[in-house]
Short mmCIF file of C-alpha atoms and ligand atoms in Angstrom, two decimals:
data_model
loop_
_atom_site.label_atom_id
_atom_site.label_comp_id
_atom_site.label_asym_id
_atom_site.label_seq_id
_atom_site.Cartn_x
_atom_site.Cartn_y
_atom_site.Cartn_z
CA MET A 1 0.00 0.00 0.00
CA LEU A 2 1.17 3.50 -0.81
CA ALA A 3 1.34 6.06 1.99
CA ARG A 4 1.87 9.78 1.76
CA VAL A 5 2.96 12.14 4.57
CA PHE A 6 3.80 15.83 4.20
CA SER A 7 7.05 17.21 5.51
CA CYS A 8 9.27 20.15 4.73
CA ALA A 9 12.70 21.23 3.46
CA VAL A 10 14.30 24.62 4.09
CA ILE A 11 16.10 26.29 1.19
CA GLY A 12 17.91 29.40 2.37
CA LEU A 13 15.32 30.89 4.70
CA GLU A 14 12.20 29.55 3.01
CA GLY A 15 10.38 26.30 3.59
CA VAL A 16 9.28 24.01 0.74
CA VAL A 17 6.68 21.26 1.13
CA VAL A 18 8.15 17.79 0.67
CA GLU A 19 5.92 14.78 0.07
CA VAL A 20 7.20 11.65 1.71
CA GLU A 21 5.82 8.67 -0.23
CA VAL A 22 6.32 5.21 1.16
CA ASP A 23 5.57 2.02 -0.74
CA THR A 24 6.08 -1.59 0.31
CA MET A 25 6.43 -4.42 -2.13
CA GLY A 26 7.37 -8.05 -2.14
CA GLY A 27 11.02 -8.91 -2.54
CA LEU A 28 14.08 -8.99 -0.37
CA PRO A 29 13.81 -6.82 2.78
CA LYS A 30 15.56 -3.58 1.89
CA MET A 31 14.83 0.10 2.33
CA THR A 32 15.71 2.64 -0.37
CA ILE A 33 15.37 6.42 -0.15
CA VAL A 34 15.21 8.34 -3.42
CA GLY A 35 14.68 12.00 -4.30
CA LEU A 36 17.98 13.91 -3.84
CA PRO A 37 18.61 12.96 -0.22
CA ASP A 38 21.91 13.82 1.47
CA THR A 39 23.87 11.42 3.70
CA ALA A 40 22.00 12.36 6.87
CA VAL A 41 18.76 11.40 5.13
CA GLN A 42 20.29 8.12 3.92
CA GLU A 43 21.18 7.31 7.51
CA SER A 44 17.47 7.62 8.30
CA ARG A 45 17.12 3.98 7.22
CA GLU A 46 18.99 2.72 10.25
CA ARG A 47 17.36 5.12 12.70
CA VAL A 48 13.84 4.56 11.42
CA GLU A 49 14.12 0.78 11.51
CA SER A 50 15.42 0.73 15.09
CA ALA A 51 12.92 3.35 16.23
CA ILE A 52 9.97 1.43 14.77
CA LYS A 53 11.07 -1.84 16.36
CA ASN A 54 11.95 -0.29 19.71
CA SER A 55 8.58 1.47 19.87
CA GLY A 56 6.81 -1.88 19.67
CA PHE A 57 5.75 -1.81 16.01
CA THR A 58 6.68 -4.20 13.23
CA PHE A 59 9.13 -3.22 10.56
CA PRO A 60 8.05 -4.78 7.25
CA ARG A 61 10.12 -7.72 5.99
CA LYS A 62 9.62 -6.45 2.46
CA ARG A 63 11.10 -3.99 0.03
CA VAL A 64 10.40 -0.46 1.27
CA THR A 65 10.80 2.47 -1.14
CA VAL A 66 10.73 6.01 0.19
CA ASN A 67 10.40 8.83 -2.32
CA LEU A 68 10.97 12.42 -1.26
CA ALA A 69 9.27 14.71 -3.76
CA PRO A 70 9.86 17.07 -5.50
CA ALA A 71 13.14 15.45 -6.53
CA THR A 72 14.61 18.81 -7.56
CA VAL A 73 14.78 20.04 -3.97
CA ARG A 74 17.78 18.77 -2.04
CA LYS A 75 16.75 17.17 1.24
CA ALA A 76 19.21 17.75 4.05
CA GLY A 77 19.44 16.60 7.63
CA PRO A 78 17.47 14.12 9.69
CA VAL A 79 14.13 16.00 9.55
CA TYR A 80 12.46 13.20 7.59
CA ASP A 81 12.95 10.39 10.13
CA LEU A 82 9.56 10.92 11.72
CA PRO A 83 7.52 11.32 8.51
CA ILE A 84 9.27 8.28 7.01
CA ALA A 85 8.51 6.20 10.11
CA VAL A 86 4.89 7.35 10.10
CA GLY A 87 4.68 6.61 6.37
CA ILE A 88 5.92 3.07 6.96
CA LEU A 89 3.33 2.54 9.69
CA ILE A 90 0.59 3.74 7.33
CA ALA A 91 1.90 1.70 4.40
CA THR A 92 1.83 -1.42 6.56
CA ALA A 93 -1.67 -0.61 7.89
CA GLN A 94 -0.47 -0.16 11.44
CA LEU A 95 -1.79 3.43 11.30
CA PRO A 96 -4.97 4.71 9.59
CA SER A 97 -4.21 6.43 6.30
CA LEU A 98 -6.40 9.46 6.85
CA ALA A 99 -4.67 10.52 10.04
CA LEU A 100 -2.27 13.12 8.60
CA GLU A 101 -3.91 14.65 5.53
CA ASP A 102 -3.87 18.17 6.95
CA ALA A 103 -0.50 18.17 8.70
CA LEU A 104 3.22 18.66 8.24
CA VAL A 105 5.39 16.19 10.16
CA ILE A 106 9.00 16.86 11.08
CA GLY A 107 11.46 15.34 13.52
CA GLU A 108 14.60 13.30 13.96
CA LEU A 109 14.26 9.90 15.61
CA SER A 110 16.65 8.36 18.06
CA LEU A 111 17.02 4.60 18.09
CA ASP A 112 14.64 4.21 21.02
CA GLY A 113 11.87 6.04 19.18
CA SER A 114 12.04 9.37 20.96
CA VAL A 115 11.87 12.48 18.78
CA ARG A 116 14.80 14.86 18.73
CA HIS A 117 15.33 18.53 17.98
CA VAL A 118 15.68 19.67 14.37
CA ARG A 119 16.83 23.03 13.08
CA GLY A 120 14.71 25.46 11.08
CA VAL A 121 11.35 24.76 12.73
CA LEU A 122 10.24 28.40 12.51
CA PRO A 123 10.41 28.67 8.67
CA MET A 124 8.76 25.23 8.49
CA ALA A 125 5.86 26.34 10.66
CA ALA A 126 5.57 29.54 8.59
CA LEU A 127 5.35 27.37 5.49
CA ALA A 128 2.69 25.13 7.04
CA ARG A 129 0.47 28.12 7.60
CA ALA A 130 1.22 29.71 4.22
CA GLU A 131 0.32 26.45 2.46
CA GLY A 132 -2.91 26.12 4.40
CA PHE A 133 -2.04 23.16 6.61
CA GLY A 134 -3.95 23.11 9.87
CA GLN A 135 -1.41 21.28 12.00
CA ILE A 136 2.30 20.74 12.37
CA PHE A 137 3.81 17.88 14.36
CA VAL A 138 7.21 18.95 15.71
CA PRO A 139 9.76 17.64 18.21
CA GLU A 140 8.54 18.48 21.71
CA MET A 141 11.43 20.82 22.47
CA ASP A 142 10.89 22.79 19.26
CA ALA A 143 7.20 23.42 19.89
CA PRO A 144 7.58 26.91 21.44
CA GLU A 145 9.48 27.97 18.31
CA ALA A 146 6.75 26.69 15.98
CA ALA A 147 4.10 28.30 18.20
CA LEU A 148 5.42 31.75 17.21
CA ILE A 149 3.38 31.33 14.05
CA PRO A 150 -0.26 32.24 14.76
CA ASP A 151 -3.30 30.33 13.49
CA LEU A 152 -1.55 26.99 13.33
CA GLU A 153 -2.06 24.02 15.63
CA VAL A 154 1.36 22.97 16.88
CA ILE A 155 1.53 19.47 18.32
CA PRO A 156 4.66 18.63 20.29
CA VAL A 157 5.73 15.03 19.77
CA PRO A 158 7.90 13.37 22.43
CA SER A 159 8.14 9.98 20.71
CA LEU A 160 6.90 7.84 17.84
CA ALA A 161 4.78 5.78 20.22
CA ALA A 162 3.15 8.90 21.68
CA LEU A 163 2.34 10.11 18.16
CA TYR A 164 0.80 6.70 17.40
CA ASP A 165 -1.41 6.92 20.49
CA HIS A 166 -2.48 10.42 19.53
CA LEU A 167 -3.41 9.40 15.98
CA THR A 168 -5.25 6.23 16.99
CA GLY A 169 -7.44 7.88 19.60
CA GLY A 170 -5.39 6.93 22.63
CA MET A 171 -3.67 9.44 24.89
CA GLN A 172 -3.91 12.84 23.15
CA LEU A 173 -0.90 15.10 22.76
CA SER A 174 -1.71 18.55 24.02
CA SER A 175 -1.29 21.44 21.61
CA ASP A 176 -1.27 23.82 24.55
CA ILE A 177 2.30 25.07 24.52
CA GLY A 178 1.76 27.65 27.25
CA PRO A 179 2.82 31.27 27.12
CA ALA A 180 6.09 32.00 25.36
CA PRO A 181 8.82 32.61 27.94
CA GLU A 182 10.11 36.16 28.17
CA GLY A 183 13.14 36.86 26.01
CA ILE A 184 16.28 36.48 28.09
CA THR A 185 18.57 39.40 28.52
CA SER A 186 21.99 38.99 26.99
CA ALA A 187 24.27 36.48 28.70
CA ILE A 188 27.22 38.88 28.67
CA PRO A 189 26.70 41.77 31.07
CA ILE A 190 26.50 45.01 29.12
CA THR A 191 28.39 48.04 30.41
CA ASP A 192 26.10 50.98 31.03
CA PHE A 193 27.08 54.17 29.19
CA GLN A 194 27.00 56.01 32.51
CA GLU A 195 30.09 54.07 33.61
CA ILE A 196 32.10 55.30 30.64
CA LYS A 197 33.83 58.56 31.52
CA GLY A 198 34.13 61.44 29.08
CA GLN A 199 33.90 60.46 25.40
CA GLU A 200 30.76 62.59 25.02
CA GLN A 201 31.32 62.99 21.29
CA THR A 202 31.73 59.28 20.72
CA LYS A 203 28.65 58.53 22.77
CA ARG A 204 26.68 61.04 20.74
CA ALA A 205 27.95 59.45 17.53
CA LEU A 206 26.93 55.99 18.77
CA GLU A 207 23.49 57.35 19.65
CA VAL A 208 23.03 58.82 16.17
CA ALA A 209 24.27 55.56 14.63
CA ALA A 210 21.83 53.48 16.70
CA ALA A 211 18.94 55.82 15.93
CA GLY A 212 19.21 55.39 12.16
CA SER A 213 21.21 52.14 11.93
CA HIS A 214 24.22 53.92 10.45
CA ASN A 215 27.66 52.38 10.04
CA LEU A 216 30.32 53.81 12.32
CA LEU A 217 34.11 53.64 12.59
CA MET A 218 36.02 54.58 15.75
CA ILE A 219 39.67 55.49 15.45
CA GLY A 220 41.80 56.05 18.52
CA PRO A 221 44.81 54.97 20.54
CA PRO A 222 44.84 51.72 22.53
CA GLY A 223 43.04 51.91 25.84
CA SER A 224 40.89 54.88 24.83
CA GLY A 225 37.76 52.79 25.35
CA LYS A 226 36.76 51.85 21.79
CA THR A 227 35.99 48.24 22.61
CA LEU A 228 34.23 49.28 25.81
CA LEU A 229 32.04 51.79 23.97
CA ALA A 230 31.12 49.36 21.20
CA ARG A 231 30.23 46.63 23.67
CA ALA A 232 27.99 49.06 25.53
CA THR A 233 25.85 49.78 22.42
CA PRO A 234 23.40 46.86 22.81
CA GLY A 235 22.06 48.84 25.78
CA ILE A 236 20.93 51.73 23.56
CA LEU A 237 19.67 49.86 20.50
CA PRO A 238 15.97 50.31 19.77
CA SER A 239 13.63 47.38 20.37
CA MET A 240 12.52 45.25 17.43
CA THR A 241 9.05 45.02 15.96
CA ILE A 242 7.51 41.57 15.98
CA ASP A 243 8.21 41.21 12.25
CA GLU A 244 11.85 42.11 12.74
CA ALA A 245 12.09 39.65 15.62
CA LEU A 246 10.63 36.86 13.48
CA ASP A 247 13.04 37.74 10.67
CA VAL A 248 16.00 37.43 12.99
CA THR A 249 14.69 34.29 14.67
CA ARG A 250 14.32 32.57 11.31
CA ILE A 251 18.03 33.08 10.60
CA TYR A 252 19.03 31.72 13.99
CA SER A 253 16.60 28.84 13.58
CA ILE A 254 18.14 27.57 10.35
CA SER A 255 21.66 28.17 11.71
CA ASP A 256 20.71 26.07 14.73
CA GLN A 257 21.78 28.88 17.04
CA LEU A 258 18.44 29.42 18.71
CA PRO A 259 18.71 28.85 22.45
CA SER A 260 16.05 26.26 23.27
CA GLU A 261 14.66 28.28 26.17
CA VAL A 262 14.10 31.38 23.97
CA PRO A 263 11.94 30.68 20.95
CA LEU A 264 11.85 34.30 19.84
CA ILE A 265 14.89 36.54 19.62
CA GLN A 266 13.66 39.88 20.88
CA GLN A 267 16.92 41.73 21.32
CA ARG A 268 18.80 43.05 18.35
CA PRO A 269 21.74 40.77 17.67
CA PHE A 270 25.23 41.99 18.52
CA ARG A 271 27.87 39.94 16.74
CA ALA A 272 31.56 40.46 17.35
CA PRO A 273 33.53 37.95 15.25
CA HIS A 274 37.29 37.74 15.77
CA HIS A 275 39.53 39.09 13.02
CA THR A 276 40.78 35.60 12.15
CA ILE A 277 37.31 34.73 10.81
CA SER A 278 37.19 33.21 7.33
CA HIS A 279 35.51 34.76 4.37
CA ALA A 280 32.78 32.07 4.51
CA GLY A 281 32.31 32.57 8.24
CA LEU A 282 31.72 36.26 7.70
CA VAL A 283 29.41 36.35 4.69
CA GLY A 284 28.11 32.79 4.72
CA GLY A 285 29.06 29.74 2.77
CA GLY A 286 29.72 26.06 2.93
CA ASN A 287 28.78 23.36 0.50
CA TRP A 288 25.15 23.86 1.29
CA PRO A 289 25.30 27.54 2.32
CA THR A 290 24.49 28.62 5.85
CA PRO A 291 24.28 32.24 6.99
CA GLY A 292 27.47 34.00 8.03
CA GLU A 293 28.06 36.62 10.71
CA ILE A 294 26.68 39.42 8.52
CA SER A 295 23.34 37.60 8.37
CA LEU A 296 23.43 36.62 12.04
CA ALA A 297 23.82 40.37 12.66
CA HIS A 298 20.72 41.12 10.53
CA ARG A 299 18.68 43.92 12.18
CA GLY A 300 21.43 44.31 14.75
CA VAL A 301 25.09 45.23 15.07
CA LEU A 302 28.17 43.66 13.52
CA PHE A 303 31.13 44.81 15.57
CA LEU A 304 34.52 44.43 13.90
CA ASP A 305 37.18 45.26 16.48
CA GLU A 306 40.74 45.80 15.21
CA PHE A 307 39.18 46.49 11.80
CA VAL A 308 42.50 46.64 9.94
CA GLU A 309 43.41 43.12 11.05
CA PHE A 310 40.48 41.56 9.20
CA GLY A 311 42.46 41.72 5.99
CA SER A 312 41.35 43.38 2.81
CA ARG A 313 40.04 40.23 1.11
CA VAL A 314 37.60 39.46 3.91
CA LEU A 315 36.48 43.08 4.13
CA GLU A 316 36.00 43.45 0.41
CA VAL A 317 33.48 40.60 0.28
CA MET A 318 31.42 42.63 2.72
CA ARG A 319 31.21 45.64 0.44
CA GLN A 320 28.32 44.45 -1.69
CA PRO A 321 26.18 43.24 1.24
CA LEU A 322 26.77 46.60 2.95
CA GLU A 323 25.13 48.25 -0.02
CA ASP A 324 22.46 45.66 -0.89
CA LYS A 325 21.64 44.68 2.70
CA GLN A 326 21.56 41.06 1.63
CA VAL A 327 24.08 38.54 0.42
CA THR A 328 23.82 36.10 -2.45
CA ILE A 329 25.90 32.96 -2.34
CA SER A 330 26.30 31.10 -5.61
CA ARG A 331 26.84 27.39 -5.79
CA ALA A 332 26.71 24.84 -8.58
CA GLN A 333 23.23 23.80 -7.33
CA GLY A 334 21.96 27.37 -7.56
CA SER A 335 22.22 30.54 -5.57
CA LEU A 336 20.81 31.45 -2.19
CA THR A 337 20.12 34.85 -0.74
CA PHE A 338 20.27 35.65 2.95
CA PRO A 339 19.28 38.99 4.48
CA ALA A 340 22.16 41.04 5.89
CA ASN A 341 20.80 44.39 6.94
CA PHE A 342 23.15 45.14 9.80
CA GLN A 343 24.73 48.16 11.40
CA LEU A 344 28.52 47.99 11.16
CA ILE A 345 30.53 49.26 14.10
CA ALA A 346 34.26 49.09 13.50
CA ALA A 347 37.18 50.12 15.68
CA MET A 348 40.84 50.61 14.82
CA ASN A 349 44.05 52.23 15.95
CA PRO A 350 45.31 55.10 13.81
CA CYS A 351 48.68 53.41 13.14
CA PRO A 352 50.60 50.22 14.04
CA CYS A 353 51.92 51.61 17.34
CA GLY A 354 48.53 53.16 18.02
CA TYR A 355 49.56 56.68 19.00
CA ALA A 356 49.50 58.73 15.79
CA GLY A 357 47.97 62.09 16.64
CA ASP A 358 48.00 61.40 20.39
CA PRO A 359 48.80 64.58 22.31
CA VAL A 360 50.67 62.76 25.10
CA LYS A 361 52.40 59.66 23.87
CA GLU A 362 54.67 59.95 20.88
CA CYS A 363 53.99 57.86 17.80
CA THR A 364 56.94 55.78 16.63
CA CYS A 365 55.64 55.09 13.13
CA SER A 366 56.94 56.80 10.00
CA ASN A 367 54.44 58.61 7.80
CA GLN A 368 54.88 55.94 5.19
CA VAL A 369 54.01 53.19 7.66
CA ILE A 370 50.96 55.11 8.85
CA THR A 371 49.72 55.63 5.31
CA ARG A 372 50.23 51.98 4.42
CA TYR A 373 48.39 50.93 7.58
CA GLN A 374 45.41 53.15 6.89
CA LYS A 375 45.30 52.11 3.23
CA ARG A 376 44.53 48.56 4.34
CA ILE A 377 40.93 49.72 4.54
CA SER A 378 39.95 50.60 0.99
CA GLY A 379 38.38 53.87 -0.06
CA PRO A 380 35.12 52.21 -1.19
CA MET A 381 34.83 50.53 2.20
CA LEU A 382 35.40 53.81 4.07
CA ASP A 383 32.89 55.48 1.78
CA ARG A 384 30.22 53.08 3.08
CA ILE A 385 30.75 54.20 6.65
CA ASP A 386 28.54 57.14 7.54
CA ILE A 387 30.17 58.09 10.82
CA HIS A 388 33.92 58.39 11.34
CA ILE A 389 34.80 59.37 14.85
CA GLU A 390 38.10 59.94 16.59
CA VAL A 391 38.21 58.51 20.08
CA PRO A 392 40.85 60.36 22.07
CA ARG A 393 42.33 59.03 25.29
CA VAL A 394 40.50 60.17 28.44
CA ASP A 395 42.62 62.18 30.84
CA TYR A 396 43.08 61.34 34.49
CA ASP A 397 40.71 64.01 35.80
CA LYS A 398 37.79 62.62 33.84
CA LEU A 399 38.62 59.00 34.61
CA SER A 400 38.88 59.60 38.32
CA ASP A 401 35.71 61.65 38.41
CA ASP A 402 33.13 59.62 40.34
CA ARG A 403 30.12 61.34 38.85
CA LEU A 404 28.14 59.10 36.54
CA GLY A 405 27.29 60.05 32.99
CA GLU A 406 23.91 59.69 31.33
CA PRO A 407 22.52 56.16 31.75
CA SER A 408 21.98 53.94 28.69
CA SER A 409 18.24 53.78 29.42
CA ARG A 410 17.85 57.54 28.84
CA ILE A 411 19.83 57.40 25.59
CA LYS A 412 17.75 54.44 24.50
CA THR A 413 14.54 56.41 25.06
CA ARG A 414 15.72 59.06 22.60
CA VAL A 415 16.83 56.42 20.12
CA GLU A 416 13.41 54.74 20.36
CA ALA A 417 11.64 58.04 19.76
CA ALA A 418 13.74 58.71 16.67
CA ARG A 419 13.12 55.18 15.42
CA GLU A 420 9.39 55.59 15.99
CA GLN A 421 9.36 58.57 13.63
CA GLN A 422 11.14 56.45 11.05
CA ARG A 423 8.60 53.66 11.44
CA LYS A 424 5.80 56.12 10.80
CA ARG A 425 7.67 57.56 7.83
CA PHE A 426 8.23 54.16 6.21
CA ASP A 427 4.91 52.71 7.34
CA ASP A 428 3.76 51.51 3.96
CA SER A 429 7.12 50.64 2.47
CA ASN A 430 9.41 47.77 3.36
CA LEU A 431 12.06 50.11 4.78
CA SER A 432 12.56 50.21 8.51
CA CYS A 433 15.06 52.99 9.18
CA ASN A 434 16.83 55.95 7.61
CA ALA A 435 19.88 53.93 6.60
CA ASP A 436 17.62 51.88 4.29
CA MET A 437 16.58 54.88 2.18
CA GLY A 438 17.26 54.84 -1.54
CA PRO A 439 17.43 57.85 -3.89
CA ALA A 440 13.63 58.08 -4.21
CA GLU A 441 13.09 58.21 -0.44
CA LEU A 442 15.95 60.68 -0.07
CA ARG A 443 14.22 63.02 -2.47
CA GLN A 444 10.94 62.59 -0.67
CA TYR A 445 12.05 62.77 2.95
CA CYS A 446 15.23 64.85 2.92
CA PRO A 447 14.39 68.13 1.20
CA LEU A 448 16.81 70.93 2.07
CA ASP A 449 16.18 74.63 2.42
CA GLN A 450 18.34 77.19 0.62
CA PRO A 451 20.97 77.57 3.38
CA GLY A 452 21.17 73.79 3.68
CA ARG A 453 21.71 73.40 -0.05
CA SER A 454 24.55 75.88 -0.19
CA LEU A 455 26.18 74.38 2.89
CA LEU A 456 26.11 70.97 1.27
CA ARG A 457 27.32 72.31 -2.08
CA ASN A 458 30.38 73.87 -0.43
CA ALA A 459 31.06 70.74 1.57
CA MET A 460 30.83 68.53 -1.51
CA SER A 461 33.60 70.42 -3.24
CA GLN A 462 35.79 71.01 -0.20
CA LEU A 463 35.59 67.47 1.17
CA HIS A 464 35.58 65.84 -2.28
CA LEU A 465 32.50 63.86 -1.42
CA SER A 466 31.43 61.05 -3.75
CA ALA A 467 27.82 60.69 -4.80
CA ARG A 468 27.50 57.87 -2.29
CA ALA A 469 28.95 60.02 0.48
CA TYR A 470 26.50 62.79 -0.46
CA HIS A 471 23.57 60.43 -0.01
CA ARG A 472 24.98 59.12 3.22
CA VAL A 473 25.33 62.65 4.62
CA LEU A 474 21.67 63.30 3.80
CA LYS A 475 20.51 60.11 5.52
CA LEU A 476 22.60 60.91 8.55
CA ALA A 477 21.22 64.45 8.69
CA ARG A 478 17.70 62.96 8.53
CA THR A 479 18.48 60.84 11.60
CA ILE A 480 20.00 63.78 13.46
CA ALA A 481 16.85 65.79 12.74
CA ASP A 482 14.72 62.84 13.93
CA LEU A 483 16.66 62.72 17.19
CA ALA A 484 15.94 66.41 17.61
CA GLY A 485 12.26 65.72 16.88
CA GLU A 486 12.37 68.04 13.83
CA GLU A 487 10.35 67.59 10.69
CA ASN A 488 12.83 69.53 8.53
CA ILE A 489 16.55 69.09 8.09
CA ASP A 490 18.28 72.27 9.25
CA PRO A 491 21.80 73.40 8.36
CA ALA A 492 22.78 72.50 11.94
CA HIS A 493 21.78 68.87 11.35
CA LEU A 494 23.72 68.83 8.09
CA ALA A 495 26.73 70.36 9.78
CA GLU A 496 26.78 67.63 12.40
CA ALA A 497 26.43 64.96 9.71
CA LEU A 498 29.32 66.46 7.75
CA GLN A 499 31.45 66.51 10.85
CA TYR A 500 31.31 62.71 10.81
CA ARG A 501 32.96 62.43 7.40
CA PRO A 502 36.58 61.23 7.41
CA LYS A 503 39.01 64.06 8.12
CA THR A 504 41.69 63.35 5.53
CA GLN A 505 41.75 61.90 2.05
CA THR A 506 43.19 58.55 3.07
CA MET A 507 40.82 58.11 5.97
N1 ADP B 1 36.22 56.39 29.07
C1 ADP B 1 36.46 55.37 29.89
N2 ADP B 1 35.79 55.27 31.06
C2 ADP B 1 36.01 54.25 31.89
N3 ADP B 1 36.92 53.28 31.66
C3 ADP B 1 37.63 53.32 30.54
C4 ADP B 1 37.43 54.37 29.60
N4 ADP B 1 38.28 54.16 28.56
C5 ADP B 1 38.94 53.05 28.84
N5 ADP B 1 38.58 52.54 30.03
C6 ADP B 1 39.13 51.36 30.66
O1 ADP B 1 40.18 50.88 29.84
C7 ADP B 1 39.95 49.55 29.43
C8 ADP B 1 40.42 49.37 28.02
O2 ADP B 1 39.55 50.00 27.12
P1 ADP B 1 39.26 49.40 25.70
O3 ADP B 1 37.87 49.70 25.36
O4 ADP B 1 39.68 48.00 25.61
O5 ADP B 1 40.24 50.29 24.81
P2 ADP B 1 40.54 50.17 23.27
O6 ADP B 1 39.61 49.19 22.69
O7 ADP B 1 40.34 51.56 22.77
O8 ADP B 1 41.97 49.77 23.18
C9 ADP B 1 38.48 49.35 29.60
O9 ADP B 1 38.15 48.01 29.84
C10 ADP B 1 38.15 50.21 30.78
O10 ADP B 1 38.43 49.53 31.98
MG1 MG B 2 40.05 47.43 21.78
#
């Protein structure tokens, strides 16, 4: 008898329905899986056979053929164990055939028949709803993740035997997942801005950057607090909308980086990869591509400390995603696109010894060495960074001052207010913040008055701004005006935005 169970594959970030067909025929006992399965799917044969036997069912002493359709979609991972096992039970009349017409079934089996965690449950549940399925059977521990999708009955499955009982009218599995646990606060304690002495200008720049999701580069001597300041930024980032949170959670779900106790990622990601990271680790890759750090930082911050050390090849592959806000990875089997709309925060020393331009400690590098060092970051890369800020060392008086600065929570309130204006502005477009604006939106939302125009015209010629830099100044000025709660961009807003351009030609 032929059995059919619906399951799911994830290609990039999107789910695709997979039909698991199981047929049993006379002949030597043997199980074959066809339909572009990878090795983990091939290994299903062993797991499914043991799981069926150890759950108290009979494994057919016949030829079993499993077809995963459509054959054009590559099937990866052990997701199909459970649907294959269920298909075999239906094909051998141990389960009624009508039981699963309206459901997607996913799950890995262990040899004793219990159902184990699989990655990518969120996009699978989203697919189930989009395709009009009423139910999804998922591993018990992945149920809270699937339950993020509304209007879908999520049934947590602890084991094959429990699923059998449920389908045959025995003990029912409860689809009551309970309220989603609160999002955890970050595991690493975040420094509050109030603990960071001085550095008012840098803090202001970080606030502007957070408000509009602008890229920022800090340049300063060692020990001036660059790393400290960058690591404090999660405390001032605006909260995410539910759609943004689902977007981010999807990426973590397919990368298998979703902590099991938090089904929904509610805090903007903050990723700080080390400078030894590979090209594939940064932008994504692998034989069957998985998202890289730039996608894991989607809707959040990518912090590249010791920017120069990343090496030009690795940085250059980031140039296109910085512009497109997504990354396309091409493979022989086709290409995949992952979102990568992140805010870059980079930090570097001004020269190899670190003290070029420092008023106290003398720099030991020759001009030539300094120039070569700074040239390691290409012009096009620097052009994509809206805010360049020098971070000077803090003097003793400021450091030893016990008075606290402004707390992160107050800065965050301003950032939220500015972001709220942007949400209203982009309400019926798919943009979410000022940094996302293209030329059309710039024309619409960043008109300048006469004094503003002439200020910008002078600056263009004096600072040798590129067309890209011109647009970036406008976006930045828009954010500065939003922070000030102003509808119009004033010359003062433009002037602050221009102040964040690099000071010299090389930088
Ligand atoms: N403005 C500051 N206020 C308080 N502590 C600071 C400040 N700047 C630096 N520090 C102290 O110096 C340490 C080193 O700073 P760090 O951020 O690593 O410097 P950088 O990355 O610029 O080399 C910090 O961990 C902190 O203890
Ligand atoms: Mg540092």
